[in-house]
PDB file of C-alpha atoms in Angstrom:
ATOM      1  CA  MET T   1     -15.296 -31.442 178.361  1.00  0.00           C
ATOM      2  CA  GLY T   2     -15.983 -30.247 181.592  1.00  0.00           C
ATOM      3  CA  GLY T   3     -16.477 -32.936 184.578  1.00  0.00           C
ATOM      4  CA  ARG T   4     -15.487 -36.076 182.881  1.00  0.00           C
ATOM      5  CA  ALA T   5     -12.342 -37.835 185.395  1.00  0.00           C
ATOM      6  CA  GLY T   6      -9.064 -37.806 183.825  1.00  0.00           C
ATOM      7  CA  GLY T   7      -9.756 -35.829 180.532  1.00  0.00           C
ATOM      8  CA  ALA T   8      -7.931 -32.259 180.215  1.00  0.00           C
ATOM      9  CA  GLY T   9     -11.543 -30.687 179.808  1.00  0.00           C
ATOM     10  CA  SER T  10     -12.163 -31.826 183.426  1.00  0.00           C
ATOM     11  CA  ALA T  11      -8.709 -30.590 184.641  1.00  0.00           C
ATOM     12  CA  ARG T  12      -9.256 -27.242 183.043  1.00  0.00           C
ATOM     13  CA  PHE T  13     -12.974 -27.305 184.330  1.00  0.00           C
ATOM     14  CA  LEU T  14     -11.564 -27.661 187.903  1.00  0.00           C
ATOM     15  CA  ASN T  15      -9.077 -25.305 187.474  1.00  0.00           C
ATOM     16  CA  PHE T  16     -11.580 -22.313 186.499  1.00  0.00           C
ATOM     17  CA  LEU T  17     -13.766 -24.253 189.777  1.00  0.00           C
ATOM     18  CA  THR T  18     -11.036 -23.915 191.785  1.00  0.00           C
ATOM     19  CA  GLU T  19     -10.182 -20.086 190.811  1.00  0.00           C
ATOM     20  CA  ALA T  20     -13.562 -19.036 191.187  1.00  0.00           C
ATOM     21  CA  LEU T  21     -14.559 -20.517 194.146  1.00  0.00           C
ATOM     22  CA  PHE T  22     -11.457 -19.562 196.039  1.00  0.00           C
ATOM     23  CA  HIS T  23     -12.228 -15.610 194.689  1.00  0.00           C
ATOM     24  CA  LEU T  24     -15.809 -16.235 195.982  1.00  0.00           C
ATOM     25  CA  TRP T  25     -14.397 -17.550 199.376  1.00  0.00           C
ATOM     26  CA  ARG T  26     -11.800 -14.494 200.052  1.00  0.00           C
ATOM     27  CA  LYS T  27     -14.863 -11.682 199.343  1.00  0.00           C
ATOM     28  CA  ALA T  28     -16.978 -13.585 201.313  1.00  0.00           C
ATOM     29  CA  ALA T  29     -14.266 -13.368 203.950  1.00  0.00           C
ATOM     30  CA  GLU T  30     -13.763  -9.606 203.099  1.00  0.00           C
ATOM     31  CA  GLY T  31     -17.751  -8.799 204.220  1.00  0.00           C
ATOM     32  CA  GLU T  32     -18.256  -8.194 200.765  1.00  0.00           C
ATOM     33  CA  MET T  33     -20.247 -11.017 199.522  1.00  0.00           C
ATOM     34  CA  ARG T  34     -22.588 -12.693 201.681  1.00  0.00           C
ATOM     35  CA  LEU T  35     -21.844 -16.416 202.454  1.00  0.00           C
ATOM     36  CA  THR T  36     -25.444 -17.173 201.333  1.00  0.00           C
ATOM     37  CA  VAL T  37     -24.630 -16.013 197.824  1.00  0.00           C
ATOM     38  CA  TRP T  38     -21.387 -17.757 197.713  1.00  0.00           C
ATOM     39  CA  ILE T  39     -22.972 -21.479 199.165  1.00  0.00           C
ATOM     40  CA  GLY T  40     -25.546 -20.927 196.124  1.00  0.00           C
ATOM     41  CA  PHE T  41     -23.240 -20.269 193.431  1.00  0.00           C
ATOM     42  CA  ALA T  42     -20.891 -22.983 194.112  1.00  0.00           C
ATOM     43  CA  LEU T  43     -23.940 -25.688 194.790  1.00  0.00           C
ATOM     44  CA  ALA T  44     -25.661 -24.570 191.204  1.00  0.00           C
ATOM     45  CA  VAL T  45     -21.861 -25.154 189.612  1.00  0.00           C
ATOM     46  CA  MET T  46     -21.556 -28.391 190.785  1.00  0.00           C
ATOM     47  CA  GLN T  47     -24.711 -29.189 190.094  1.00  0.00           C
ATOM     48  CA  THR T  48     -24.452 -28.056 186.596  1.00  0.00           C
ATOM     49  CA  SER T  49     -21.299 -29.218 185.270  1.00  0.00           C
ATOM     50  CA  PRO T  50     -22.395 -33.284 185.812  1.00  0.00           C
ATOM     51  CA  THR T  51     -25.152 -32.293 183.254  1.00  0.00           C
ATOM     52  CA  LEU T  52     -22.618 -31.749 180.519  1.00  0.00           C
ATOM     53  CA  ALA T  53     -20.784 -34.211 181.296  1.00  0.00           C
ATOM     54  CA  THR T  54     -23.386 -36.758 180.930  1.00  0.00           C
ATOM     55  CA  GLU T  55     -24.490 -35.549 177.784  1.00  0.00           C
ATOM     56  CA  ALA T  56     -21.186 -35.417 176.356  1.00  0.00           C
ATOM     57  CA  ASP T  57     -20.456 -38.991 177.781  1.00  0.00           C
ATOM     58  CA  ALA T  58     -23.743 -39.816 175.401  1.00  0.00           C
ATOM     59  CA  LEU T  59     -22.257 -38.800 172.787  1.00  0.00           C
ATOM     60  CA  LEU T  60     -19.026 -40.547 172.507  1.00  0.00           C
ATOM     61  CA  GLY T  61     -18.715 -43.294 170.249  1.00  0.00           C
ATOM     62  CA  SER T  62     -19.568 -43.891 166.772  1.00  0.00           C
ATOM     63  CA  TRP T  63     -22.930 -42.768 165.052  1.00  0.00           C
ATOM     64  CA  GLN T  64     -24.303 -43.943 161.485  1.00  0.00           C
ATOM     65  CA  GLN T  65     -25.931 -41.292 159.587  1.00  0.00           C
ATOM     66  CA  VAL T  66     -30.280 -42.817 158.593  1.00  0.00           C
ATOM     67  CA  ALA T  67     -30.908 -39.509 156.674  1.00  0.00           C
ATOM     68  CA  THR T  68     -29.208 -36.365 155.129  1.00  0.00           C
ATOM     69  CA  SER T  69     -29.917 -33.442 152.791  1.00  0.00           C
ATOM     70  CA  ALA T  70     -26.726 -33.974 150.878  1.00  0.00           C
ATOM     71  CA  GLY T  71     -27.718 -37.303 149.334  1.00  0.00           C
ATOM     72  CA  ALA T  72     -27.940 -40.732 150.622  1.00  0.00           C
ATOM     73  CA  CYS T  73     -24.962 -42.191 152.263  1.00  0.00           C
ATOM     74  CA  PRO T  74     -25.588 -45.536 154.216  1.00  0.00           C
ATOM     75  CA  THR T  75     -21.661 -45.846 155.141  1.00  0.00           C
ATOM     76  CA  CYS T  76     -21.093 -42.554 156.829  1.00  0.00           C
ATOM     77  CA  ARG T  77     -20.735 -42.580 160.356  1.00  0.00           C
ATOM     78  CA  LEU T  78     -18.993 -40.293 163.015  1.00  0.00           C
ATOM     79  CA  GLU T  79     -16.691 -41.095 165.721  1.00  0.00           C
ATOM     80  CA  PHE T  80     -16.833 -38.632 169.349  1.00  0.00           C
ATOM     81  CA  ARG T  81     -14.144 -38.427 171.237  1.00  0.00           C
ATOM     82  CA  GLU T  82     -12.343 -36.437 174.270  1.00  0.00           C
ATOM     83  CA  GLY T  83      -9.312 -35.255 173.857  1.00  0.00           C
ATOM     84  CA  GLU T  84      -6.771 -32.685 174.544  1.00  0.00           C
ATOM     85  CA  GLN T  85      -8.635 -30.013 172.606  1.00  0.00           C
ATOM     86  CA  GLY T  86     -12.067 -31.028 174.427  1.00  0.00           C
ATOM     87  CA  LEU T  87     -14.587 -33.344 172.577  1.00  0.00           C
ATOM     88  CA  SER T  88     -14.017 -34.199 168.624  1.00  0.00           C
ATOM     89  CA  VAL T  89     -16.005 -35.674 166.254  1.00  0.00           C
ATOM     90  CA  ILE T  90     -14.212 -37.475 163.237  1.00  0.00           C
ATOM     91  CA  ALA T  91     -16.352 -38.190 159.980  1.00  0.00           C
ATOM     92  CA  ASN T  92     -15.253 -41.127 158.226  1.00  0.00           C
ATOM     93  CA  ASN T  93     -16.014 -38.838 154.958  1.00  0.00           C
ATOM     94  CA  GLY T  94     -13.442 -36.668 155.484  1.00  0.00           C
ATOM     95  CA  TRP T  95     -13.919 -33.840 157.869  1.00  0.00           C
ATOM     96  CA  THR T  96     -13.163 -33.059 161.644  1.00  0.00           C
ATOM     97  CA  ALA T  97     -14.498 -30.665 164.293  1.00  0.00           C
ATOM     98  CA  ILE T  98     -13.975 -29.481 168.263  1.00  0.00           C
ATOM     99  CA  LEU T  99     -16.985 -29.304 169.908  1.00  0.00           C
ATOM    100  CA  GLU T 100     -18.453 -27.497 173.016  1.00  0.00           C
ATOM    101  CA  GLY T 101     -21.472 -27.969 175.216  1.00  0.00           C
ATOM    102  CA  SER T 102     -23.631 -24.826 175.019  1.00  0.00           C
ATOM    103  CA  ARG T 103     -26.561 -26.317 177.076  1.00  0.00           C
ATOM    104  CA  VAL T 104     -28.117 -29.781 177.980  1.00  0.00           C
ATOM    105  CA  GLY T 105     -27.786 -31.787 174.732  1.00  0.00           C
ATOM    106  CA  THR T 106     -26.625 -29.182 172.398  1.00  0.00           C
ATOM    107  CA  PHE T 107     -23.076 -28.930 171.160  1.00  0.00           C
ATOM    108  CA  SER T 108     -21.300 -26.546 168.482  1.00  0.00           C
ATOM    109  CA  GLY T 109     -18.270 -26.088 167.018  1.00  0.00           C
ATOM    110  CA  THR T 110     -16.003 -25.483 164.261  1.00  0.00           C
ATOM    111  CA  GLY T 111     -14.049 -27.669 161.901  1.00  0.00           C
ATOM    112  CA  ARG T 112     -12.543 -28.499 158.042  1.00  0.00           C
ATOM    113  CA  TRP T 113     -13.145 -30.610 155.435  1.00  0.00           C
ATOM    114  CA  ARG T 114     -10.018 -32.383 154.398  1.00  0.00           C
ATOM    115  CA  SER T 115      -7.907 -30.961 151.592  1.00  0.00           C
ATOM    116  CA  GLY T 116      -6.966 -32.265 148.067  1.00  0.00           C
ATOM    117  CA  GLY T 117      -9.641 -34.110 145.693  1.00  0.00           C
ATOM    118  CA  ARG T 118     -11.874 -32.345 143.454  1.00  0.00           C
ATOM    119  CA  THR T 119     -14.903 -31.723 145.308  1.00  0.00           C
ATOM    120  CA  TRP T 120     -16.029 -28.276 145.955  1.00  0.00           C
ATOM    121  CA  ILE T 121     -16.093 -28.858 149.802  1.00  0.00           C
ATOM    122  CA  ALA T 122     -12.732 -29.844 149.892  1.00  0.00           C
ATOM    123  CA  GLY T 123     -10.622 -28.174 152.622  1.00  0.00           C
ATOM    124  CA  ARG T 124     -13.326 -25.940 153.552  1.00  0.00           C
ATOM    125  CA  PRO T 125     -14.087 -24.587 157.238  1.00  0.00           C
ATOM    126  CA  PHE T 126     -17.384 -25.240 158.424  1.00  0.00           C
ATOM    127  CA  THR T 127     -19.474 -24.251 161.475  1.00  0.00           C
ATOM    128  CA  ILE T 128     -21.110 -27.200 162.846  1.00  0.00           C
ATOM    129  CA  GLY T 129     -23.973 -28.045 166.107  1.00  0.00           C
ATOM    130  CA  PHE T 130     -25.456 -31.222 167.310  1.00  0.00           C
ATOM    131  CA  ASP T 131     -28.505 -31.590 168.883  1.00  0.00           C
ATOM    132  CA  LEU T 132     -28.832 -35.040 171.091  1.00  0.00           C
ATOM    133  CA  ASP T 133     -32.646 -36.013 171.631  1.00  0.00           C
ATOM    134  CA  GLY T 134     -32.471 -39.694 173.237  1.00  0.00           C
ATOM    135  CA  ASP T 135     -30.706 -42.190 170.360  1.00  0.00           C
ATOM    136  CA  ARG T 136     -31.592 -39.691 167.524  1.00  0.00           C
ATOM    137  CA  LEU T 137     -28.570 -36.881 166.792  1.00  0.00           C
ATOM    138  CA  THR T 138     -29.312 -34.107 164.466  1.00  0.00           C
ATOM    139  CA  MET T 139     -26.535 -31.971 162.812  1.00  0.00           C
ATOM    140  CA  THR T 140     -26.148 -29.004 161.138  1.00  0.00           C
ATOM    141  CA  MET T 141     -23.096 -28.045 159.418  1.00  0.00           C
ATOM    142  CA  LYS T 142     -22.855 -24.283 157.404  1.00  0.00           C
ATOM    143  CA  VAL T 143     -20.215 -24.887 155.372  1.00  0.00           C
ATOM    144  CA  ASP T 144     -18.183 -21.510 154.638  1.00  0.00           C
ATOM    145  CA  MET T 145     -17.526 -20.943 150.687  1.00  0.00           C
ATOM    146  CA  GLY T 146     -16.184 -17.326 151.494  1.00  0.00           C
ATOM    147  CA  LYS T 147     -19.157 -15.837 150.007  1.00  0.00           C
ATOM    148  CA  GLU T 148     -22.882 -16.077 150.150  1.00  0.00           C
ATOM    149  CA  PRO T 149     -25.060 -18.077 150.522  1.00  0.00           C
ATOM    150  CA  ASN T 150     -23.155 -20.673 152.386  1.00  0.00           C
ATOM    151  CA  PRO T 151     -24.728 -23.988 152.176  1.00  0.00           C
ATOM    152  CA  VAL T 152     -26.042 -25.865 155.103  1.00  0.00           C
ATOM    153  CA  VAL T 153     -25.751 -29.967 155.102  1.00  0.00           C
ATOM    154  CA  ARG T 154     -28.507 -31.270 157.598  1.00  0.00           C
ATOM    155  CA  ALA T 155     -27.999 -35.250 158.761  1.00  0.00           C
ATOM    156  CA  VAL T 156     -29.662 -37.463 161.174  1.00  0.00           C
ATOM    157  CA  TYR T 157     -27.623 -40.020 163.033  1.00  0.00           C
ATOM    158  CA  LYS T 158     -28.705 -43.150 165.273  1.00  0.00           C
ATOM    159  CA  ARG T 159     -26.356 -45.009 167.506  1.00  0.00           C
ATOM    160  CA  ASP T 160     -24.046 -47.827 165.546  1.00  0.00           C
ATOM    161  CA  TRP T 161     -24.817 -50.876 166.735  1.00  0.00           C
ATOM    162  CA  GLN T 162     -21.236 -52.672 167.027  1.00  0.00           C
ATOM    163  CA  GLY T 163     -22.925 -56.222 166.792  1.00  0.00           C
ATOM    164  CA  VAL T 164     -22.427 -57.133 170.220  1.00  0.00           C
TER     165      VAL T 164
END
């Protein structure tokens, strides 16, 4: 995700920011844009990106499920990682998703359940959203069944204690 040092997302963000600032600087030099507008834009972008990066950093690591609409699962856990495709989440019960930050504390994306097995959900794609509020992480997953109504799974997670 944008702003993290060393991540693929930060490289994409820095490339975007460099191109945007160069374009704005050129327009300002041509007299088509007031310098004060350019400076205001640059400051706004620079102040926003660290916030989203900090929020993504807060998600990284392991989370344990404490409640769900799909039945109790005391062993269900999520692992948030940053990789080449951005922020990803891997569930120990068979699904993965790629996420993007849309606003502070809110992340959404798409994923798929692992293929195989006899469950109704095997191989199904889904959309997913996470809301981070302090140490509480809520998830909403809408499974694409190919026809309406699509089932919605809701869950609550807490930071997984590693016994340190």
